[in-house]
């Protein structure tokens, strides 16, 4: 039988190669490949601040969570916005919220995302979480299809990011992941979100994730190299440090404008700006004649009824704007909170 190599350590029969290329599961530990019959709910959690920019994204995310939660195929449980501003805000009655403390002043050095692992540490210690699994999401996530529990027992599910490349940063990562812990290929090419993980695993990983994040931020070489993805690398390192492997699911999420179709994916992540001319051509890096970029709304929410993209713009971008418009049309007091 002929075999083909699909990664540095795995070969598969040649007749399965093409099927592998289109399989949304691009990497699954052998022990995780079991048929799952039981329904296992996961708690949806995201960390947030009380800034207007964070609030309007959380409101849209929660709107679509409620729409998707009870659809066939969903294994979503309850929802919590972990608010790391230290005090309640005006969304407490709209979105289930658990208030935790921010890092001490100055410790995040202007990198607010460092509060994320600290927020999860506090929430896991203090909150009553009924579900056995947790989805770590973000405010700029929209559920476009019912989300099942993609994890398998002790194997969490994660989205593989093309720009997280542990094996290209051996000198830096060995500061936090010594050789006795194993090869750098043990560090998955992921961030902490989206991830579905067993609660007891996250309870072990979260303190390490927090400590590694702070150490990385305080090391100039690491900070300069990893920049805004530093905390993502910290989660990947912390997971590997505890011997945790993730099932990599490329169908977990899409990111317009680079991913042009929603298809059967589960989460739409609107982190990138979408800029197009009136011919429907992408003008990334240059303000388009038509554009949607969440950063245009740092001080307050986008208006209701945003204009739709011109003809020729990918379906994923059209879907994004339509879903934002539906949410803003149906969320009460949209412009005043």
mmCIF file of C-alpha atoms in Angstrom:
data_model
loop_
_atom_site.group_PDB
_atom_site.id
_atom_site.type_symbol
_atom_site.label_atom_id
_atom_site.label_comp_id
_atom_site.label_asym_id
_atom_site.label_seq_id
_atom_site.Cartn_x
_atom_site.Cartn_y
_atom_site.Cartn_z
ATOM 1 C CA UNK A 1 0.000 0.000 0.000
ATOM 2 C CA UNK A 2 1.235 3.498 -0.845
ATOM 3 C CA UNK A 3 1.334 6.146 1.874
ATOM 4 C CA UNK A 4 1.543 9.933 1.826
ATOM 5 C CA UNK A 5 2.916 12.251 4.505
ATOM 6 C CA UNK A 6 0.416 14.765 5.926
ATOM 7 C CA UNK A 7 2.567 16.201 8.732
ATOM 8 C CA UNK A 8 6.057 15.565 10.187
ATOM 9 C CA UNK A 9 4.885 12.540 12.188
ATOM 10 C CA UNK A 10 1.900 11.126 10.343
ATOM 11 C CA UNK A 11 1.499 9.101 7.124
ATOM 12 C CA UNK A 12 -1.836 7.938 5.725
ATOM 13 C CA UNK A 13 -2.895 5.585 2.882
ATOM 14 C CA UNK A 14 -2.665 7.355 -0.470
ATOM 15 C CA UNK A 15 -6.331 6.746 -1.272
ATOM 16 C CA UNK A 16 -7.280 8.693 1.866
ATOM 17 C CA UNK A 17 -5.020 11.653 1.053
ATOM 18 C CA UNK A 18 -7.504 13.756 -0.911
ATOM 19 C CA UNK A 19 -10.195 13.088 1.687
ATOM 20 C CA UNK A 20 -7.771 14.286 4.366
ATOM 21 C CA UNK A 21 -7.236 17.560 2.541
ATOM 22 C CA UNK A 22 -10.905 18.496 2.762
ATOM 23 C CA UNK A 23 -11.540 17.064 6.235
ATOM 24 C CA UNK A 24 -12.185 19.982 8.603
ATOM 25 C CA UNK A 25 -10.358 18.089 11.340
ATOM 26 C CA UNK A 26 -6.761 18.720 10.324
ATOM 27 C CA UNK A 27 -5.150 17.131 13.361
ATOM 28 C CA UNK A 28 -6.650 14.815 15.953
ATOM 29 C CA UNK A 29 -4.722 12.793 18.540
ATOM 30 C CA UNK A 30 -5.258 9.074 18.000
ATOM 31 C CA UNK A 31 -6.830 8.549 21.432
ATOM 32 C CA UNK A 32 -9.454 11.185 20.659
ATOM 33 C CA UNK A 33 -10.848 9.395 17.614
ATOM 34 C CA UNK A 34 -13.914 7.900 19.201
ATOM 35 C CA UNK A 35 -17.548 8.093 18.264
ATOM 36 C CA UNK A 36 -19.377 10.530 20.495
ATOM 37 C CA UNK A 37 -23.010 9.709 21.223
ATOM 38 C CA UNK A 38 -23.768 11.558 24.444
ATOM 39 C CA UNK A 39 -24.690 15.241 24.506
ATOM 40 C CA UNK A 40 -22.088 17.236 26.433
ATOM 41 C CA UNK A 41 -22.955 20.877 27.073
ATOM 42 C CA UNK A 42 -20.282 23.549 27.238
ATOM 43 C CA UNK A 43 -20.453 26.904 29.004
ATOM 44 C CA UNK A 44 -19.863 29.874 26.681
ATOM 45 C CA UNK A 45 -17.495 32.376 28.297
ATOM 46 C CA UNK A 46 -15.791 35.499 27.071
ATOM 47 C CA UNK A 47 -13.734 38.156 28.801
ATOM 48 C CA UNK A 48 -14.583 41.830 28.353
ATOM 49 C CA UNK A 49 -14.075 45.359 29.605
ATOM 50 C CA UNK A 50 -16.632 48.078 30.279
ATOM 51 C CA UNK A 51 -15.402 50.167 27.326
ATOM 52 C CA UNK A 52 -18.023 51.029 24.662
ATOM 53 C CA UNK A 53 -15.958 49.158 22.045
ATOM 54 C CA UNK A 54 -16.192 45.938 24.058
ATOM 55 C CA UNK A 55 -19.828 46.422 25.058
ATOM 56 C CA UNK A 56 -21.378 46.657 21.601
ATOM 57 C CA UNK A 57 -19.503 43.574 20.403
ATOM 58 C CA UNK A 58 -20.617 41.594 23.467
ATOM 59 C CA UNK A 59 -24.239 42.585 22.853
ATOM 60 C CA UNK A 60 -24.115 41.296 19.266
ATOM 61 C CA UNK A 61 -22.383 38.092 20.337
ATOM 62 C CA UNK A 62 -24.966 37.429 23.046
ATOM 63 C CA UNK A 63 -27.838 38.081 20.618
ATOM 64 C CA UNK A 64 -26.557 35.401 18.247
ATOM 65 C CA UNK A 65 -25.740 33.018 21.097
ATOM 66 C CA UNK A 66 -29.403 33.138 22.124
ATOM 67 C CA UNK A 67 -30.489 32.506 18.524
ATOM 68 C CA UNK A 68 -28.160 29.490 18.087
ATOM 69 C CA UNK A 69 -28.294 27.945 21.562
ATOM 70 C CA UNK A 70 -31.384 25.795 21.166
ATOM 71 C CA UNK A 71 -31.094 24.913 17.486
ATOM 72 C CA UNK A 72 -30.637 21.244 16.499
ATOM 73 C CA UNK A 73 -26.984 20.279 16.741
ATOM 74 C CA UNK A 74 -26.106 22.851 19.379
ATOM 75 C CA UNK A 75 -24.486 21.772 22.631
ATOM 76 C CA UNK A 76 -24.243 25.275 24.050
ATOM 77 C CA UNK A 77 -24.950 25.627 27.736
ATOM 78 C CA UNK A 78 -25.112 28.809 29.754
ATOM 79 C CA UNK A 79 -23.309 32.069 28.951
ATOM 80 C CA UNK A 80 -21.043 34.327 31.004
ATOM 81 C CA UNK A 81 -19.397 37.622 30.184
ATOM 82 C CA UNK A 82 -16.381 37.718 32.518
ATOM 83 C CA UNK A 83 -16.049 41.456 33.104
ATOM 84 C CA UNK A 84 -12.520 42.320 34.228
ATOM 85 C CA UNK A 85 -13.134 45.990 34.972
ATOM 86 C CA UNK A 86 -13.603 45.365 38.688
ATOM 87 C CA UNK A 87 -17.123 46.768 38.996
ATOM 88 C CA UNK A 88 -20.584 46.229 37.443
ATOM 89 C CA UNK A 89 -21.649 48.128 34.327
ATOM 90 C CA UNK A 90 -24.948 48.899 32.598
ATOM 91 C CA UNK A 91 -25.157 45.543 30.774
ATOM 92 C CA UNK A 92 -25.519 43.427 33.912
ATOM 93 C CA UNK A 93 -29.272 42.983 33.372
ATOM 94 C CA UNK A 94 -28.916 42.253 29.651
ATOM 95 C CA UNK A 95 -26.012 39.783 29.584
ATOM 96 C CA UNK A 96 -25.165 37.199 32.287
ATOM 97 C CA UNK A 97 -22.014 38.684 33.787
ATOM 98 C CA UNK A 98 -19.437 37.776 36.439
ATOM 99 C CA UNK A 99 -17.282 40.675 37.663
ATOM 100 C CA UNK A 100 -13.593 40.054 38.407
ATOM 101 C CA UNK A 101 -10.645 42.315 39.167
ATOM 102 C CA UNK A 102 -8.262 43.675 36.553
ATOM 103 C CA UNK A 103 -4.537 43.192 36.925
ATOM 104 C CA UNK A 104 -2.885 45.692 39.289
ATOM 105 C CA UNK A 105 -2.254 49.068 37.605
ATOM 106 C CA UNK A 106 0.669 49.022 35.204
ATOM 107 C CA UNK A 107 1.131 45.267 35.172
ATOM 108 C CA UNK A 108 -0.388 44.841 31.707
ATOM 109 C CA UNK A 109 1.881 47.612 30.345
ATOM 110 C CA UNK A 110 -0.850 48.801 28.002
ATOM 111 C CA UNK A 111 -1.542 45.311 26.643
ATOM 112 C CA UNK A 112 -5.097 44.896 27.942
ATOM 113 C CA UNK A 113 -5.324 41.295 26.711
ATOM 114 C CA UNK A 114 -3.053 40.241 29.587
ATOM 115 C CA UNK A 115 -6.141 40.602 31.772
ATOM 116 C CA UNK A 116 -7.737 37.676 29.944
ATOM 117 C CA UNK A 117 -5.927 34.763 31.633
ATOM 118 C CA UNK A 118 -6.161 36.496 35.028
ATOM 119 C CA UNK A 119 -9.910 36.936 34.490
ATOM 120 C CA UNK A 120 -10.329 33.227 33.720
ATOM 121 C CA UNK A 121 -8.292 32.249 36.797
ATOM 122 C CA UNK A 122 -10.613 34.277 39.025
ATOM 123 C CA UNK A 123 -13.811 33.122 37.344
ATOM 124 C CA UNK A 124 -12.844 29.456 37.545
ATOM 125 C CA UNK A 125 -11.988 29.821 41.236
ATOM 126 C CA UNK A 126 -15.061 31.783 42.316
ATOM 127 C CA UNK A 127 -17.970 31.003 39.994
ATOM 128 C CA UNK A 128 -20.322 28.025 39.997
ATOM 129 C CA UNK A 129 -20.059 26.512 36.529
ATOM 130 C CA UNK A 130 -22.476 23.654 35.914
ATOM 131 C CA UNK A 131 -21.145 22.428 32.589
ATOM 132 C CA UNK A 132 -18.167 20.079 32.336
ATOM 133 C CA UNK A 133 -16.781 21.932 29.307
ATOM 134 C CA UNK A 134 -16.071 25.594 28.533
ATOM 135 C CA UNK A 135 -15.912 27.482 25.246
ATOM 136 C CA UNK A 136 -13.528 30.424 25.453
ATOM 137 C CA UNK A 137 -14.904 32.966 23.007
ATOM 138 C CA UNK A 138 -14.355 36.649 22.257
ATOM 139 C CA UNK A 139 -16.668 39.642 21.852
ATOM 140 C CA UNK A 140 -16.098 39.750 18.077
ATOM 141 C CA UNK A 141 -17.425 36.212 17.563
ATOM 142 C CA UNK A 142 -20.787 35.607 15.895
ATOM 143 C CA UNK A 143 -22.359 32.139 15.931
ATOM 144 C CA UNK A 144 -23.412 31.415 12.364
ATOM 145 C CA UNK A 145 -24.294 27.736 12.821
ATOM 146 C CA UNK A 146 -25.291 25.651 15.858
ATOM 147 C CA UNK A 147 -22.066 24.725 17.641
ATOM 148 C CA UNK A 148 -21.627 21.160 18.921
ATOM 149 C CA UNK A 149 -19.035 20.156 21.481
ATOM 150 C CA UNK A 150 -15.989 19.604 19.278
ATOM 151 C CA UNK A 151 -13.813 18.410 22.165
ATOM 152 C CA UNK A 152 -13.256 14.732 22.882
ATOM 153 C CA UNK A 153 -12.725 13.971 26.557
ATOM 154 C CA UNK A 154 -9.301 15.191 27.583
ATOM 155 C CA UNK A 155 -8.614 16.574 24.114
ATOM 156 C CA UNK A 156 -9.826 20.175 23.713
ATOM 157 C CA UNK A 157 -10.791 21.547 20.310
ATOM 158 C CA UNK A 158 -9.115 24.657 18.917
ATOM 159 C CA UNK A 159 -8.819 26.696 15.747
ATOM 160 C CA UNK A 160 -5.381 26.588 14.049
ATOM 161 C CA UNK A 161 -3.972 30.064 13.304
ATOM 162 C CA UNK A 162 -1.593 30.251 10.353
ATOM 163 C CA UNK A 163 0.544 32.902 12.057
ATOM 164 C CA UNK A 164 1.199 30.910 15.252
ATOM 165 C CA UNK A 165 4.394 29.038 14.373
ATOM 166 C CA UNK A 166 6.079 27.631 17.472
ATOM 167 C CA UNK A 167 8.788 25.713 15.607
ATOM 168 C CA UNK A 168 10.082 28.969 14.082
ATOM 169 C CA UNK A 169 10.783 30.500 17.511
ATOM 170 C CA UNK A 170 12.788 27.851 19.333
ATOM 171 C CA UNK A 171 15.248 30.247 21.000
ATOM 172 C CA UNK A 172 12.431 32.304 22.513
ATOM 173 C CA UNK A 173 10.022 29.523 23.418
ATOM 174 C CA UNK A 174 12.666 27.440 25.181
ATOM 175 C CA UNK A 175 12.668 30.175 27.843
ATOM 176 C CA UNK A 176 9.160 28.995 28.793
ATOM 177 C CA UNK A 177 9.049 25.437 27.464
ATOM 178 C CA UNK A 178 12.310 23.667 28.386
ATOM 179 C CA UNK A 179 13.624 20.753 26.377
ATOM 180 C CA UNK A 180 12.711 18.217 29.051
ATOM 181 C CA UNK A 181 9.026 19.054 28.370
ATOM 182 C CA UNK A 182 9.393 17.752 24.814
ATOM 183 C CA UNK A 183 9.801 18.996 21.229
ATOM 184 C CA UNK A 184 8.337 22.306 20.114
ATOM 185 C CA UNK A 185 5.935 20.361 17.908
ATOM 186 C CA UNK A 186 4.064 19.632 21.150
ATOM 187 C CA UNK A 187 3.012 23.289 21.158
ATOM 188 C CA UNK A 188 -0.134 23.587 19.054
ATOM 189 C CA UNK A 189 -0.467 26.461 16.507
ATOM 190 C CA UNK A 190 -3.383 27.988 18.394
ATOM 191 C CA UNK A 191 -4.549 30.773 20.671
ATOM 192 C CA UNK A 192 -6.929 30.478 23.587
ATOM 193 C CA UNK A 193 -9.984 31.315 21.509
ATOM 194 C CA UNK A 194 -11.960 29.669 20.155
ATOM 195 C CA UNK A 195 -11.229 26.675 22.353
ATOM 196 C CA UNK A 196 -13.629 24.113 23.852
ATOM 197 C CA UNK A 197 -11.983 22.467 26.843
ATOM 198 C CA UNK A 198 -12.869 20.459 29.925
ATOM 199 C CA UNK A 199 -13.241 22.694 32.943
ATOM 200 C CA UNK A 200 -10.769 20.717 35.059
ATOM 201 C CA UNK A 201 -8.111 21.010 32.341
ATOM 202 C CA UNK A 202 -8.589 24.757 32.067
ATOM 203 C CA UNK A 203 -8.314 25.052 35.849
ATOM 204 C CA UNK A 204 -4.833 23.523 35.561
ATOM 205 C CA UNK A 205 -3.757 25.505 32.510
ATOM 206 C CA UNK A 206 -5.097 28.975 33.394
ATOM 207 C CA UNK A 207 -2.614 29.897 36.179
ATOM 208 C CA UNK A 208 0.300 28.778 33.991
ATOM 209 C CA UNK A 209 -1.167 30.698 31.051
ATOM 210 C CA UNK A 210 -1.331 33.818 33.217
ATOM 211 C CA UNK A 211 2.213 33.459 34.530
ATOM 212 C CA UNK A 212 3.709 32.702 31.115
ATOM 213 C CA UNK A 213 1.860 35.704 29.633
ATOM 214 C CA UNK A 214 3.349 38.048 32.237
ATOM 215 C CA UNK A 215 6.834 36.585 31.850
ATOM 216 C CA UNK A 216 6.646 36.941 28.070
ATOM 217 C CA UNK A 217 5.481 40.554 28.337
ATOM 218 C CA UNK A 218 8.356 41.368 30.692
ATOM 219 C CA UNK A 219 10.943 39.868 28.334
ATOM 220 C CA UNK A 220 11.798 42.461 25.630
ATOM 221 C CA UNK A 221 12.865 39.860 23.060
ATOM 222 C CA UNK A 222 9.643 37.882 23.437
ATOM 223 C CA UNK A 223 7.478 40.996 23.552
ATOM 224 C CA UNK A 224 9.041 42.473 20.402
ATOM 225 C CA UNK A 225 8.817 39.191 18.494
ATOM 226 C CA UNK A 226 5.266 38.161 19.364
ATOM 227 C CA UNK A 227 3.614 41.594 19.708
ATOM 228 C CA UNK A 228 -0.196 41.420 19.748
ATOM 229 C CA UNK A 229 -0.234 37.592 19.586
ATOM 230 C CA UNK A 230 1.929 37.184 22.702
ATOM 231 C CA UNK A 231 -0.923 36.001 24.911
ATOM 232 C CA UNK A 232 -1.963 33.475 22.226
ATOM 233 C CA UNK A 233 1.517 31.949 22.304
ATOM 234 C CA UNK A 234 1.332 31.935 26.108
ATOM 235 C CA UNK A 235 -1.820 29.794 26.055
ATOM 236 C CA UNK A 236 -0.309 27.400 23.504
ATOM 237 C CA UNK A 237 2.840 27.047 25.630
ATOM 238 C CA UNK A 238 0.894 26.629 28.886
ATOM 239 C CA UNK A 239 -1.260 23.888 27.357
ATOM 240 C CA UNK A 240 1.746 21.990 26.072
ATOM 241 C CA UNK A 241 3.477 22.432 29.441
ATOM 242 C CA UNK A 242 0.616 20.472 31.004
ATOM 243 C CA UNK A 243 0.751 17.835 28.269
ATOM 244 C CA UNK A 244 -2.528 18.914 26.653
ATOM 245 C CA UNK A 245 -2.998 18.332 22.915
ATOM 246 C CA UNK A 246 -5.783 20.031 20.989
ATOM 247 C CA UNK A 247 -7.902 18.726 18.137
ATOM 248 C CA UNK A 248 -7.347 21.310 15.404
ATOM 249 C CA UNK A 249 -10.592 22.275 13.668
ATOM 250 C CA UNK A 250 -10.312 24.607 10.723
ATOM 251 C CA UNK A 251 -14.124 24.625 10.470
ATOM 252 C CA UNK A 252 -14.366 26.104 13.972
ATOM 253 C CA UNK A 253 -14.155 29.643 12.626
ATOM 254 C CA UNK A 254 -13.904 31.853 9.548
ATOM 255 C CA UNK A 255 -12.338 35.293 9.280
ATOM 256 C CA UNK A 256 -13.584 37.672 6.592
ATOM 257 C CA UNK A 257 -12.403 39.032 4.257
ATOM 258 C CA UNK A 258 -9.841 36.245 3.854
ATOM 259 C CA UNK A 259 -12.372 33.456 4.219
ATOM 260 C CA UNK A 260 -14.921 34.199 1.534
ATOM 261 C CA UNK A 261 -17.686 31.671 2.337
ATOM 262 C CA UNK A 262 -19.390 30.783 5.598
ATOM 263 C CA UNK A 263 -20.209 27.213 4.531
ATOM 264 C CA UNK A 264 -20.566 24.836 7.456
ATOM 265 C CA UNK A 265 -18.290 26.774 9.795
ATOM 266 C CA UNK A 266 -19.498 27.680 13.243
ATOM 267 C CA UNK A 267 -18.110 31.084 14.289
ATOM 268 C CA UNK A 268 -17.561 34.241 12.269
ATOM 269 C CA UNK A 269 -14.660 36.287 13.666
ATOM 270 C CA UNK A 270 -14.788 39.897 12.495
ATOM 271 C CA UNK A 271 -11.331 40.954 13.611
ATOM 272 C CA UNK A 272 -10.093 42.151 10.204
ATOM 273 C CA UNK A 273 -11.221 45.279 8.389
ATOM 274 C CA UNK A 274 -13.194 44.695 5.189
ATOM 275 C CA UNK A 275 -12.402 47.325 2.536
ATOM 276 C CA UNK A 276 -13.745 47.205 -1.020
ATOM 277 C CA UNK A 277 -14.190 49.502 -3.978
ATOM 278 C CA UNK A 278 -17.574 49.782 -5.658
ATOM 279 C CA UNK A 279 -16.549 47.060 -8.118
ATOM 280 C CA UNK A 280 -16.435 44.603 -5.235
ATOM 281 C CA UNK A 281 -12.632 44.408 -5.252
ATOM 282 C CA UNK A 282 -10.734 44.083 -1.976
ATOM 283 C CA UNK A 283 -8.523 47.079 -1.162
ATOM 284 C CA UNK A 284 -6.967 45.693 2.023
ATOM 285 C CA UNK A 285 -4.574 48.142 3.666
ATOM 286 C CA UNK A 286 -6.362 51.056 2.012
ATOM 287 C CA UNK A 287 -9.684 52.529 3.072
ATOM 288 C CA UNK A 288 -12.317 51.246 0.690
ATOM 289 C CA UNK A 289 -15.201 53.132 -0.852
ATOM 290 C CA UNK A 290 -17.266 50.639 1.139
ATOM 291 C CA UNK A 291 -15.879 49.361 4.421
ATOM 292 C CA UNK A 292 -16.713 47.644 7.665
ATOM 293 C CA UNK A 293 -14.075 47.662 10.378
ATOM 294 C CA UNK A 294 -14.914 47.208 14.055
ATOM 295 C CA UNK A 295 -12.167 49.719 14.905
ATOM 296 C CA UNK A 296 -14.278 52.452 13.298
ATOM 297 C CA UNK A 297 -16.490 52.185 16.388
ATOM 298 C CA UNK A 298 -14.065 52.478 19.298
ATOM 299 C CA UNK A 299 -16.130 55.077 21.162
ATOM 300 C CA UNK A 300 -19.612 53.794 20.514
ATOM 301 C CA UNK A 301 -21.682 51.239 18.611
ATOM 302 C CA UNK A 302 -22.117 51.150 14.847
ATOM 303 C CA UNK A 303 -25.407 52.648 13.639
ATOM 304 C CA UNK A 304 -28.346 50.453 12.827
ATOM 305 C CA UNK A 305 -28.933 49.424 9.216
ATOM 306 C CA UNK A 306 -25.381 49.562 7.879
ATOM 307 C CA UNK A 307 -25.170 49.705 4.111
ATOM 308 C CA UNK A 308 -24.643 46.342 2.445
ATOM 309 C CA UNK A 309 -21.466 45.758 0.417
ATOM 310 C CA UNK A 310 -21.473 46.383 -3.336
ATOM 311 C CA UNK A 311 -22.041 43.485 -5.773
ATOM 312 C CA UNK A 312 -19.113 41.102 -6.057
ATOM 313 C CA UNK A 313 -18.095 41.226 -2.405
ATOM 314 C CA UNK A 314 -17.712 37.719 -0.884
ATOM 315 C CA UNK A 315 -20.660 36.047 0.800
ATOM 316 C CA UNK A 316 -18.878 35.967 4.163
ATOM 317 C CA UNK A 317 -18.675 39.767 4.287
ATOM 318 C CA UNK A 318 -22.299 40.171 3.220
ATOM 319 C CA UNK A 319 -23.334 37.685 5.912
ATOM 320 C CA UNK A 320 -21.344 39.593 8.534
ATOM 321 C CA UNK A 321 -23.064 42.898 7.788
ATOM 322 C CA UNK A 322 -26.527 41.310 7.615
ATOM 323 C CA UNK A 323 -25.986 39.623 10.980
ATOM 324 C CA UNK A 324 -24.758 42.836 12.582
ATOM 325 C CA UNK A 325 -27.793 44.641 11.170
ATOM 326 C CA UNK A 326 -30.224 42.017 12.446
ATOM 327 C CA UNK A 327 -28.729 42.145 15.929
ATOM 328 C CA UNK A 328 -28.711 45.933 16.159
ATOM 329 C CA UNK A 329 -32.304 46.112 14.867
ATOM 330 C CA UNK A 330 -33.523 43.793 17.617
ATOM 331 C CA UNK A 331 -31.398 44.764 20.641
ATOM 332 C CA UNK A 332 -33.295 47.333 22.738
ATOM 333 C CA UNK A 333 -31.633 50.683 23.490
ATOM 334 C CA UNK A 334 -28.908 49.920 20.966
ATOM 335 C CA UNK A 335 -27.672 53.504 20.702
ATOM 336 C CA UNK A 336 -27.910 54.373 24.374
ATOM 337 C CA UNK A 337 -25.911 51.667 26.183
#
